[in-house]
PDB file of C-alpha atoms and ligand atoms in Angstrom:
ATOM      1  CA  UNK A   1      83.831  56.036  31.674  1.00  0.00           C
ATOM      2  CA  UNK A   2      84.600  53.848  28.711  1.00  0.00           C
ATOM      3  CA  UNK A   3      84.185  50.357  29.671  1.00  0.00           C
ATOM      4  CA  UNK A   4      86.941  48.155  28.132  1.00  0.00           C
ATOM      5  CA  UNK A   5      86.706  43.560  28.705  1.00  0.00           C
ATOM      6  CA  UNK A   6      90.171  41.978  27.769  1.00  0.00           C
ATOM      7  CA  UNK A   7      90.010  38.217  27.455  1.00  0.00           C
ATOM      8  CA  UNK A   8      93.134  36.298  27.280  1.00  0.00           C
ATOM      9  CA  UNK A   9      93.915  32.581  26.199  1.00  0.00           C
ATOM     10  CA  UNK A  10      97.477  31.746  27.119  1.00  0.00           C
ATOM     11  CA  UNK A  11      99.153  28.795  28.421  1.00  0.00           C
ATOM     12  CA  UNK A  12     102.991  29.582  28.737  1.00  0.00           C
ATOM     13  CA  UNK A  13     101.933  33.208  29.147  1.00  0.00           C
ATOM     14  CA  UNK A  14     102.688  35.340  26.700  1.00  0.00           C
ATOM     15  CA  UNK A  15      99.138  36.528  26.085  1.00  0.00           C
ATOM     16  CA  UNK A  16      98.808  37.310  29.772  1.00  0.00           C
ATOM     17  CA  UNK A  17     101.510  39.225  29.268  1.00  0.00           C
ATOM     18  CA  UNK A  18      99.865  41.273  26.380  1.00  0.00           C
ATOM     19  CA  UNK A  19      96.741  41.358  28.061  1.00  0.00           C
ATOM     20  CA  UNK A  20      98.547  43.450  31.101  1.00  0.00           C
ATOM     21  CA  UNK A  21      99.969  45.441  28.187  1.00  0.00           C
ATOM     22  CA  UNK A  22      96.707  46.498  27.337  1.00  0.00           C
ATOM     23  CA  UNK A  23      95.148  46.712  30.832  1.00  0.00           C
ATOM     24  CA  UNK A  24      98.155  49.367  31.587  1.00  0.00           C
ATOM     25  CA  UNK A  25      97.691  51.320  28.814  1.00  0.00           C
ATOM     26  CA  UNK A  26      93.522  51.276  28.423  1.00  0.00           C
ATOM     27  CA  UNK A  27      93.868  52.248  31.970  1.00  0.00           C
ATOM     28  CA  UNK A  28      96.306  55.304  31.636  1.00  0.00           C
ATOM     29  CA  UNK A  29      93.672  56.393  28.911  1.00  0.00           C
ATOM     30  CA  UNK A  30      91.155  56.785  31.762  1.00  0.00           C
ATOM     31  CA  UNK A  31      89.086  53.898  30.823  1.00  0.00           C
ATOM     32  CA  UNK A  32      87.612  51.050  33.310  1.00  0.00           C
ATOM     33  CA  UNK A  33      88.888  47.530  32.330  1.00  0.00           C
ATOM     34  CA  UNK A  34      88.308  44.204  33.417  1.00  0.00           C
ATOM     35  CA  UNK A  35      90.516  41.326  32.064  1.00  0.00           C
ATOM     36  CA  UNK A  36      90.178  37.583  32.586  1.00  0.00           C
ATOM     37  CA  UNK A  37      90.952  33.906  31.032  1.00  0.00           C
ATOM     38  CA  UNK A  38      88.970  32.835  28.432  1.00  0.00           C
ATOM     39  CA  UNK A  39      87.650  29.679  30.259  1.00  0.00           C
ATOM     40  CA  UNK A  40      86.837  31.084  33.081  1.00  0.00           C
ATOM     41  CA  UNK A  41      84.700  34.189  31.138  1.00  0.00           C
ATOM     42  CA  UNK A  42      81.078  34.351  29.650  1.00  0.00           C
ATOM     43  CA  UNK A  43      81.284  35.572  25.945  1.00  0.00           C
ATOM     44  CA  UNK A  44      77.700  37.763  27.170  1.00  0.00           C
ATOM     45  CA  UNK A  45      80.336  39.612  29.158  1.00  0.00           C
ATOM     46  CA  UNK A  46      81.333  42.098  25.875  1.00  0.00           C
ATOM     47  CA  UNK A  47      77.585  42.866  25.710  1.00  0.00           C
ATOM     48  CA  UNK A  48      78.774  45.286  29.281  1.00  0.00           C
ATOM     49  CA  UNK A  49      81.893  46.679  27.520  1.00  0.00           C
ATOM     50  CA  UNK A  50      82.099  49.448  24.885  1.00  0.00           C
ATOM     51  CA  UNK A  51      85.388  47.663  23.920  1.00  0.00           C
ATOM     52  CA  UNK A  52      85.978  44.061  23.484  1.00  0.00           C
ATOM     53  CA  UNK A  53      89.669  42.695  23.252  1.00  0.00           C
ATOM     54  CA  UNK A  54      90.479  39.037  22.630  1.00  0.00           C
ATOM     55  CA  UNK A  55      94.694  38.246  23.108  1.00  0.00           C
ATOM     56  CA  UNK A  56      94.607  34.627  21.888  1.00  0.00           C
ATOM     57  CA  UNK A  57      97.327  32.516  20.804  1.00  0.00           C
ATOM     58  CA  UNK A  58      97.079  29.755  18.088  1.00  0.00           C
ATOM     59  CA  UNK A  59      97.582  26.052  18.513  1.00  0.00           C
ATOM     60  CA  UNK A  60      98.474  22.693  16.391  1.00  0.00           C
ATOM     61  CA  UNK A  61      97.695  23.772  12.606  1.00  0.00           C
ATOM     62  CA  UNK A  62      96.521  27.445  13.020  1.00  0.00           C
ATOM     63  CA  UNK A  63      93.511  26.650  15.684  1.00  0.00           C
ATOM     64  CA  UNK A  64      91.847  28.568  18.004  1.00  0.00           C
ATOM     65  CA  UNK A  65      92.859  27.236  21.710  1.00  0.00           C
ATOM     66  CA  UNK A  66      90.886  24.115  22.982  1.00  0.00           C
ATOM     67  CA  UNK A  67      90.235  25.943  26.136  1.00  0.00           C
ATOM     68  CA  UNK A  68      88.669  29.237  24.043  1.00  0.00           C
ATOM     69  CA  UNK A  69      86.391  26.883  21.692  1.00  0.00           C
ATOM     70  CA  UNK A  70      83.234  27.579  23.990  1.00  0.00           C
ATOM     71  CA  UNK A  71      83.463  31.176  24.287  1.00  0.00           C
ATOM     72  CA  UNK A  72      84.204  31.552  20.330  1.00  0.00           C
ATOM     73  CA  UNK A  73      81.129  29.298  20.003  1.00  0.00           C
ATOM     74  CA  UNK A  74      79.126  31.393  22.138  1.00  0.00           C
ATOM     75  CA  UNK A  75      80.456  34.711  20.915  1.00  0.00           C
ATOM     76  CA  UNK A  76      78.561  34.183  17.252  1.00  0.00           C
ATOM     77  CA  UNK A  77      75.422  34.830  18.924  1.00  0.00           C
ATOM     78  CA  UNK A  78      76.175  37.473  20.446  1.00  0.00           C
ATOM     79  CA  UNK A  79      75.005  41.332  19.098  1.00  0.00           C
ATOM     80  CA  UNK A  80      77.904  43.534  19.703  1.00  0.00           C
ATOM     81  CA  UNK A  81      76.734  46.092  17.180  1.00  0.00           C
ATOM     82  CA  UNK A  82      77.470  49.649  18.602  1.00  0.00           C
ATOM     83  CA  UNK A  83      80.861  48.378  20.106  1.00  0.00           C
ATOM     84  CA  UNK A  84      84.722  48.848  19.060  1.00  0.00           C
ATOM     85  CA  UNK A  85      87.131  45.587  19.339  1.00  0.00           C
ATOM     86  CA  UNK A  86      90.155  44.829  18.986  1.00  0.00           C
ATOM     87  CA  UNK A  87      92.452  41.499  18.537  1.00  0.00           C
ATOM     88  CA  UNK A  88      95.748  40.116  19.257  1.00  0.00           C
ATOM     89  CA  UNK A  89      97.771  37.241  20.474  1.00  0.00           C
ATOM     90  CA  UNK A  90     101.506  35.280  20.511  1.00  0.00           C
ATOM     91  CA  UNK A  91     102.183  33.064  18.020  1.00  0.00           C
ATOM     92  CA  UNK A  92     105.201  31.476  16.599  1.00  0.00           C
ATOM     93  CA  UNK A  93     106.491  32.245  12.597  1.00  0.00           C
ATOM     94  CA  UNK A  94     108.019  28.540  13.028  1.00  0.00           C
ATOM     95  CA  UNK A  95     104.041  27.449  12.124  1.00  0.00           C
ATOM     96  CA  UNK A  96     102.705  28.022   8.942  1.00  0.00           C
ATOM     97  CA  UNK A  97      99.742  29.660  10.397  1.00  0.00           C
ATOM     98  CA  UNK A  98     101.252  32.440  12.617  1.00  0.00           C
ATOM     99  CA  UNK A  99      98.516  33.333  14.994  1.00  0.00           C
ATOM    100  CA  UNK A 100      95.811  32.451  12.763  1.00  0.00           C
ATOM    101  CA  UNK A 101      93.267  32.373  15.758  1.00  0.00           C
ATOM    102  CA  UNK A 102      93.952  36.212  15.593  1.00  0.00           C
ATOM    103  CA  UNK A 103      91.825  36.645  12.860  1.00  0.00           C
ATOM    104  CA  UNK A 104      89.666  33.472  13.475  1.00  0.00           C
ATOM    105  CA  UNK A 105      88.510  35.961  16.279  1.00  0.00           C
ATOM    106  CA  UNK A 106      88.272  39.219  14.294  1.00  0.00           C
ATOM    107  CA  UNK A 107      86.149  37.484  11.697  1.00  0.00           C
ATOM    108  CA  UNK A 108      83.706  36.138  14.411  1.00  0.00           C
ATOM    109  CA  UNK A 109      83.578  39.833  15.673  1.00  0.00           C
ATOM    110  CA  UNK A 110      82.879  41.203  12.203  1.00  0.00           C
ATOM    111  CA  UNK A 111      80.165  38.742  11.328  1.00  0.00           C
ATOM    112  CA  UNK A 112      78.788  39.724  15.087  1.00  0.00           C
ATOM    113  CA  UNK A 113      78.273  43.460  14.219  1.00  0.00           C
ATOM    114  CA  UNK A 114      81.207  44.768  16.084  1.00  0.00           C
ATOM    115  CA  UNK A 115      83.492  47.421  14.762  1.00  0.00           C
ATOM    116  CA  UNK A 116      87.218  47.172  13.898  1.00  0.00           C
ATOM    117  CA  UNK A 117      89.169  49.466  16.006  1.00  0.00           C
ATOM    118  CA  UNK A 118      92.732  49.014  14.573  1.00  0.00           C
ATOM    119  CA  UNK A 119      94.876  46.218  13.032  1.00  0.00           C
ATOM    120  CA  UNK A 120      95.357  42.966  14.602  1.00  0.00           C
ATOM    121  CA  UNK A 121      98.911  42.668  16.498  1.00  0.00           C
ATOM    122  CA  UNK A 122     100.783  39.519  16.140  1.00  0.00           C
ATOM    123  CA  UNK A 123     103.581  39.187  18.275  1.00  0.00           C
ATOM    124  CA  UNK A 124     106.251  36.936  18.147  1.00  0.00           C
ATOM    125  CA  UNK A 125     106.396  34.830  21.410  1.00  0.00           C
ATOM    126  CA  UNK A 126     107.000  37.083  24.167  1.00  0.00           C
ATOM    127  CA  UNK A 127     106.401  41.044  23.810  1.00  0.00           C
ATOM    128  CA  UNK A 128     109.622  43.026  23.843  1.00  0.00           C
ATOM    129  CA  UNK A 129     109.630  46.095  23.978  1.00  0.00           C
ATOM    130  CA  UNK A 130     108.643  47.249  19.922  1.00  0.00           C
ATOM    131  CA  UNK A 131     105.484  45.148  20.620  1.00  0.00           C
ATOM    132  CA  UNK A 132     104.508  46.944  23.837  1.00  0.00           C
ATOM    133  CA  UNK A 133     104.981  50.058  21.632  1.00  0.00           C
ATOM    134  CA  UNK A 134     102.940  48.690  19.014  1.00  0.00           C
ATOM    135  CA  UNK A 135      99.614  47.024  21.470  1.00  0.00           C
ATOM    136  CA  UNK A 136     100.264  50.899  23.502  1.00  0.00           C
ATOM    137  CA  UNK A 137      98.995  52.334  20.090  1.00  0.00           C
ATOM    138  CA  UNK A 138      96.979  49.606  18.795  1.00  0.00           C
ATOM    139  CA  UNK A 139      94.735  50.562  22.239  1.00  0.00           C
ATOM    140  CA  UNK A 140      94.844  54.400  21.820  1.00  0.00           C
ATOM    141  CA  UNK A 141      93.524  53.701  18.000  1.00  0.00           C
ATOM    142  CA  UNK A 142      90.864  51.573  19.763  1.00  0.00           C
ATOM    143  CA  UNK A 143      89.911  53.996  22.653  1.00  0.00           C
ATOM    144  CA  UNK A 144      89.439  57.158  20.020  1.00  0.00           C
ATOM    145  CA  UNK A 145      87.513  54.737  17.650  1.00  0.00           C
ATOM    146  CA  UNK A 146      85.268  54.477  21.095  1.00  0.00           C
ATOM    147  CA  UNK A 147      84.915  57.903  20.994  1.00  0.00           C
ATOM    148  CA  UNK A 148      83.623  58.898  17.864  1.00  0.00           C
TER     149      UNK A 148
HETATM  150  N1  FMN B   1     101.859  29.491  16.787  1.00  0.00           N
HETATM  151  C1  FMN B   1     101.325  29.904  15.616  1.00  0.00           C
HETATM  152  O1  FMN B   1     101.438  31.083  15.269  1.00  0.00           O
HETATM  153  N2  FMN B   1     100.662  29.031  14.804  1.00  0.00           N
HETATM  154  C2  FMN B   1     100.512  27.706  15.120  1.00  0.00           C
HETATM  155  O2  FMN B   1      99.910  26.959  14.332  1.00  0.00           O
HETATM  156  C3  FMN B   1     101.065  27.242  16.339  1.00  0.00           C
HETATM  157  N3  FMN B   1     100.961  25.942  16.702  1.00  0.00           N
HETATM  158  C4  FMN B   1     101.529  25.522  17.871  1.00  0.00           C
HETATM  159  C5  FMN B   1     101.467  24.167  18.221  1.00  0.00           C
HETATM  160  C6  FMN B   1     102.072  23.706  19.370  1.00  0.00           C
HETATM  161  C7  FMN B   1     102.019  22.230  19.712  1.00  0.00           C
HETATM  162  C8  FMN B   1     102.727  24.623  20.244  1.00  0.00           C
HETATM  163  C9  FMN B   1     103.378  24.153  21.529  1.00  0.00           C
HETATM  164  C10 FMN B   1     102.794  25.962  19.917  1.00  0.00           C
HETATM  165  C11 FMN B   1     102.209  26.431  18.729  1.00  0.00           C
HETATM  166  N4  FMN B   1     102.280  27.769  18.351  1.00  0.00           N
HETATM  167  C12 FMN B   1     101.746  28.193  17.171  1.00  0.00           C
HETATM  168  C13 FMN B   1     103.050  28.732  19.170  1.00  0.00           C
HETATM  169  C14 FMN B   1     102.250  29.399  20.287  1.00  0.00           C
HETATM  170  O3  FMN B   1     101.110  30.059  19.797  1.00  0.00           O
HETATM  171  C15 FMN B   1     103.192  30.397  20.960  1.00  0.00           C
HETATM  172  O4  FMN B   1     104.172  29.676  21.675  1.00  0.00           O
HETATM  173  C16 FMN B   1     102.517  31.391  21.867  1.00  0.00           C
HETATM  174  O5  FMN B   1     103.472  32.369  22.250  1.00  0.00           O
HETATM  175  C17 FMN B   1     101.933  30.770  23.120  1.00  0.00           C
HETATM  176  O6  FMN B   1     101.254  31.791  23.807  1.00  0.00           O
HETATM  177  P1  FMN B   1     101.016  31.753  25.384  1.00  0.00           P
HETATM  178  O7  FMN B   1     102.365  31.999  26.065  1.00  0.00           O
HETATM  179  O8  FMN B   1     100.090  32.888  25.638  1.00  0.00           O
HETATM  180  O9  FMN B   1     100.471  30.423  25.734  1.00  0.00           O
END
């Protein structure tokens, strides 16, 4: 069974919210999923998965959460050659740097060997309903990345 580790920063909850997107949907596609905060997780936890997901948003100036700066820390020395991943996260297009920490994650994932399973997905704020549709195929483009 495909093993799939969602982590999720989120204060007000929007990226909660995205990460039970996700869980739903990686779920439906048979897979076995484990999702939890970013503070409370060990970055060494991706090293069980076969597919990593971050669901960050971005604070003050395009920043990666205070509360995620250990794991991202951590996460460059990881090794996660061999697995697929996948990133997302709320933001607001009020801020010049709309959910910059979106790709401050996929670039720490690239430089760690890990391979790109489908576009980052920005979402404004809360997900309505076009966003579920989009993070319902932005997993199924992960899972059959998995799979090759
Ligand atoms: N969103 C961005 O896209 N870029 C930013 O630079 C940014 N800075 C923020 C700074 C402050 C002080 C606050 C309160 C919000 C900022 N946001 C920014 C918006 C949040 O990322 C957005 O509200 C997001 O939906 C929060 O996600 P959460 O509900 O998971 O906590």
């Amino acid at each position: 069974m495909t093993k799939v580790k969602i982590v999720f920063a989120s204060i007000t909850g929007n990226d909660e919210d995205i990460g039970y997107v996700l869980t739903e949907k990686f779920e439906d596609l048979g897979c076995d999923v484990d999702m939890s905060e970013v503070s409370q997780t060990d970055a060494e936890d991706f090293e069980d998965a076969d597919i990593c997901i971050v669901a960050s948003y971005t604070y003050d100036q395009g920043i990666v959460p205070d509360e995620a700066l250990d794991f991202y820390d951590d996460m460059q020395d990881l090794d996660l050659s061999g697995k697929v991943y996948g990133v997302c996260g709320s933001g607001d297009t009020f801020y010049e740097d709309f959910c910059r920490a979106v790709d401050e994650f996929g670039q720490v994932f690239d430089k760690v060997g890990a391979t790109r399973g489908a576009e980052p997905v920005k979402v404004e704020l809360d997900p309505e309903q076009d966003d579920i549709d989009h993070l319902d195929t932005f997993a199924e483009q992960i899972y059959k990345k998995a799979q090759e």
